GROMACS .gro file of C-alpha atoms in nm:
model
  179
    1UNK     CA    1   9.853  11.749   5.279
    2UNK     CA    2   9.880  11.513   5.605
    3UNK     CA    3  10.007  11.703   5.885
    4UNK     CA    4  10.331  11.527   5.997
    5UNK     CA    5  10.322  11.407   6.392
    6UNK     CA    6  10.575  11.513   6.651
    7UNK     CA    7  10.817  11.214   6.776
    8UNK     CA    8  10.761  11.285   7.120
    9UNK     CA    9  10.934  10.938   7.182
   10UNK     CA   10  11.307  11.150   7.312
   11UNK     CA   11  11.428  10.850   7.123
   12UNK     CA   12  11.594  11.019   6.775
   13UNK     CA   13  11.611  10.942   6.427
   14UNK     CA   14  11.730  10.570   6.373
   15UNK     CA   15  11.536  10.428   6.646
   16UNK     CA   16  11.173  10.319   6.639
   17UNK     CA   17  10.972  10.556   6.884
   18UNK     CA   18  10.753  10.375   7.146
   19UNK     CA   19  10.408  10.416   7.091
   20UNK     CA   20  10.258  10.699   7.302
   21UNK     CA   21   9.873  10.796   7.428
   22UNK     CA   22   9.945  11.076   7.599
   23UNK     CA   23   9.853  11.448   7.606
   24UNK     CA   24  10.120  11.467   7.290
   25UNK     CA   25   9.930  11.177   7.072
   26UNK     CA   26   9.746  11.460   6.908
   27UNK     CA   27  10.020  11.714   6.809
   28UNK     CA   28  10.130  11.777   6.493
   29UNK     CA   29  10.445  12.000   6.398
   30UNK     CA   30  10.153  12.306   6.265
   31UNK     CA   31  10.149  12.304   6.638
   32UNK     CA   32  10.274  12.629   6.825
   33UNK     CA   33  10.627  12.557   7.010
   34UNK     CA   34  10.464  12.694   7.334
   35UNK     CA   35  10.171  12.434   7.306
   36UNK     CA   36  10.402  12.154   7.224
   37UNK     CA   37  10.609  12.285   7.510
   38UNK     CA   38  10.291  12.289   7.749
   39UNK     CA   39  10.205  11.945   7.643
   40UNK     CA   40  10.536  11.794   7.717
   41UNK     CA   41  10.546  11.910   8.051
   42UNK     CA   42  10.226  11.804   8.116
   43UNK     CA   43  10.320  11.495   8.004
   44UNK     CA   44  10.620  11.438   8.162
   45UNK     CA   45  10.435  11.564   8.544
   46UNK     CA   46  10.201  11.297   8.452
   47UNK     CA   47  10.404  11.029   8.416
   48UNK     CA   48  10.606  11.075   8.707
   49UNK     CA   49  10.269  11.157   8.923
   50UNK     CA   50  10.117  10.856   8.774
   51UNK     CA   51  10.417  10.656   8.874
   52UNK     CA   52  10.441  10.833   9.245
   53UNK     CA   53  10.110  10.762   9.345
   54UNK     CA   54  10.124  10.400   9.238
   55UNK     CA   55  10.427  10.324   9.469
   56UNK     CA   56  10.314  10.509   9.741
   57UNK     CA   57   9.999  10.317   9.748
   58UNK     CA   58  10.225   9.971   9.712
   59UNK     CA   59  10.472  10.054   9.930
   60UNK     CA   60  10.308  10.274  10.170
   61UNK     CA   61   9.939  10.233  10.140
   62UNK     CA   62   9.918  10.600  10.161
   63UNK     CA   63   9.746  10.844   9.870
   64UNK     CA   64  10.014  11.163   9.720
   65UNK     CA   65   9.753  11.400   9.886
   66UNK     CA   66   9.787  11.266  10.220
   67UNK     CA   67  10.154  11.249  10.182
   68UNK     CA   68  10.147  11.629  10.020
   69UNK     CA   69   9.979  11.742  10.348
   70UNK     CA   70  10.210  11.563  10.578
   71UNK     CA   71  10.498  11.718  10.392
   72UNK     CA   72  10.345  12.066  10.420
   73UNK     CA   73  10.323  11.963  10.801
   74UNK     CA   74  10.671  11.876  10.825
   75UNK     CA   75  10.784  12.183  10.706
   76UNK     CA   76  10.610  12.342  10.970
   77UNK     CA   77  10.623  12.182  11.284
   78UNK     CA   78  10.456  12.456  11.454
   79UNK     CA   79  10.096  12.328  11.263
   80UNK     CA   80   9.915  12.493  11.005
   81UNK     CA   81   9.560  12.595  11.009
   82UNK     CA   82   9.306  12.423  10.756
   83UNK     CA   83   9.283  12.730  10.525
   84UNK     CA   84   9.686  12.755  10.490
   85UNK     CA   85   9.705  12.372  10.397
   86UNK     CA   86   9.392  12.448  10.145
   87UNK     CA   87   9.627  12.731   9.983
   88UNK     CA   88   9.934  12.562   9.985
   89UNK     CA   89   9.825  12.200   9.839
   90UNK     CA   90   9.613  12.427   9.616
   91UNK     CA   91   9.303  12.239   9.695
   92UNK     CA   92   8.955  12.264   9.835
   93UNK     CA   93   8.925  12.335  10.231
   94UNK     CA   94   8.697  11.992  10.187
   95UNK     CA   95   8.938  11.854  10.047
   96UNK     CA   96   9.186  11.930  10.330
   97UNK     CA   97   8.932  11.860  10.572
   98UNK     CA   98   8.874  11.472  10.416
   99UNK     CA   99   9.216  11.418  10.439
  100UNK     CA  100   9.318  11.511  10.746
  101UNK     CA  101   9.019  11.289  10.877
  102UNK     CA  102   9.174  11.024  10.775
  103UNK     CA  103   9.547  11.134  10.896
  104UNK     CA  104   9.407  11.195  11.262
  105UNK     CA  105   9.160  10.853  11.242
  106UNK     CA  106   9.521  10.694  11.190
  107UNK     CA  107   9.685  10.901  11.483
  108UNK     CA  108   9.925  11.059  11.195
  109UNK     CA  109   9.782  11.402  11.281
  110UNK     CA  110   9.640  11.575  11.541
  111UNK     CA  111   9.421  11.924  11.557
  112UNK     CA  112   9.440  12.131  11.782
  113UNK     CA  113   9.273  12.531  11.928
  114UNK     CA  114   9.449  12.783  11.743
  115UNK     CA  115   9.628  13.023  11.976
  116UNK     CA  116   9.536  13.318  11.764
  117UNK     CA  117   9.184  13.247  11.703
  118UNK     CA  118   8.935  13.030  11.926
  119UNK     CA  119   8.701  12.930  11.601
  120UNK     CA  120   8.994  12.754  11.425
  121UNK     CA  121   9.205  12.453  11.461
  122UNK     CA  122   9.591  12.391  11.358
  123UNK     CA  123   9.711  12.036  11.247
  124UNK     CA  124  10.045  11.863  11.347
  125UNK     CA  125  10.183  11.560  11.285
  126UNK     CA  126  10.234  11.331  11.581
  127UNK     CA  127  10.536  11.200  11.698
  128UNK     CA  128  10.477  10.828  11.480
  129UNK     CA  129  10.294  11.073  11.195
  130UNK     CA  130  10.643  11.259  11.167
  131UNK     CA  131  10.830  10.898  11.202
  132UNK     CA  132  10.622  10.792  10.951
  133UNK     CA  133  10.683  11.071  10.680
  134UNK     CA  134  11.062  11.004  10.735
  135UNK     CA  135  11.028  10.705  10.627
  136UNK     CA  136  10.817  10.772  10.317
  137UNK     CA  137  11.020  11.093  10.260
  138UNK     CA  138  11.342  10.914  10.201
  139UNK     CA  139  11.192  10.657   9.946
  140UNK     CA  140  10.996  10.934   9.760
  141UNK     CA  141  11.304  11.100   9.728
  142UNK     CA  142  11.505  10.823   9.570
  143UNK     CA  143  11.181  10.734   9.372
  144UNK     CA  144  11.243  11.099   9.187
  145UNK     CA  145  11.631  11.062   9.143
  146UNK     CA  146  11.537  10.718   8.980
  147UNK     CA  147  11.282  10.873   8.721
  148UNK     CA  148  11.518  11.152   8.680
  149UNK     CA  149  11.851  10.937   8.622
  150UNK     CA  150  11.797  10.942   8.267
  151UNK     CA  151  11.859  11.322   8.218
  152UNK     CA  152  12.278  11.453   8.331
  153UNK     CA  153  12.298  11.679   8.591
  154UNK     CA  154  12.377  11.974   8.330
  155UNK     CA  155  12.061  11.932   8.193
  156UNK     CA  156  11.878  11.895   8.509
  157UNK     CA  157  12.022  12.271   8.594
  158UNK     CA  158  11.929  12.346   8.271
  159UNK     CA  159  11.587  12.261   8.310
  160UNK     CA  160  11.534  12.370   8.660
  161UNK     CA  161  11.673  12.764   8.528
  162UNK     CA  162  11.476  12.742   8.245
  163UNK     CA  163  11.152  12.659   8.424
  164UNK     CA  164  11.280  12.903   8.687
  165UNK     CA  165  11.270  13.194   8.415
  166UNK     CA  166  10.890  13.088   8.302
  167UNK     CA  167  10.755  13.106   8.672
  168UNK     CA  168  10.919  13.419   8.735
  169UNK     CA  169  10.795  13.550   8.359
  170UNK     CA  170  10.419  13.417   8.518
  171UNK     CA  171  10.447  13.542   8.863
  172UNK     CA  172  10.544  13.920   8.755
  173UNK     CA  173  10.261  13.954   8.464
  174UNK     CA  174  10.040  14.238   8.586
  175UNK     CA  175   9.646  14.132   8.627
  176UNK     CA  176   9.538  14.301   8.271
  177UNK     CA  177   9.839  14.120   8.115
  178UNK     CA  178   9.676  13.736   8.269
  179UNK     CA  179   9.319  13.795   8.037
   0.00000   0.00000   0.00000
């Protein structure tokens, strides 16, 4: 017996479903809710990342990583060191390092001693980087209440509780209870 596919299309019965090669193309309703669940959040965080970095490069000529570290830098005007920019963007310290390179060749960022410790440096965006990330800032955000517009704001509280719940549920699982 065929296994019957998931509509993942959001469209509901009566209308034909786009077409869809996604992370979902493969799932079938055998499928565990949890996976199925996993998948379309996945999904979805593609999409809109997909779509993010694509006008940020049009508009801005600027990567998401770059504009995820100048965001983390925003939030701190104070600077943060490499390693704390490595944690929060949840990347390499390479990879930190590579982009803020290019930030600082572009006078976006600067580095400087850090007072507590001679051996490492702190970044901070410069005056026209912090101009700059205004700028982008306030387009990003209407970018996301664009691709969000389709959902009412009872579900979007909805959502943002429920997901809410499930990172609280993942933060407070002991180590033995993560294998």
């Amino acid at each position: 017996m065929a296994r019957k596919p998931i509509d993942e299309s959001g469209t509901g019965a009566g209308r034909e479903p786009a077409p869809v090669l996604d992370l979902e193309a493969r799932l079938t309703e055998d499928h565990h809710q949890s996976l199925v669940l996993w998948l379309r959040m996945l999904s979805c965080t593609v999409r809109i990342e997909t779509e993010i970095r694509s006008r940020l490069r049009a508009d801005f000529d600027i990567t998401l990583p770059r504009f995820d570290l100048m965001a983390q830098l925003e939030r701190h005007p104070e600077g943060l060191r490499m390693g704390e920019l490595s944690q929060r963007m949840m990347v390499t310290g390479g990879n930190v390092t590579g982009i803020t390179d290019q930030l600082e060749e572009e006078k976006l960022v600067v580095r400087e001693p850090s007072p507590e410790d001679r051996r490492a440096f702190v970044v901070k965006l410069t005056p026209s980087g912090r101009k700059a990330f205004a700028k982008m800032a306030a387009v990003h955000e209407q970018w996301i209440v664009e691709l969000f517009s389709t959902l009412p704001a009872a579900s979007k509280d909805t959502l943002i509780e429920l997901l809410s719940q499930l990172k609280q549920g993942l933060t407070d699982r002991s180590p033995a209870e993560r294998k």
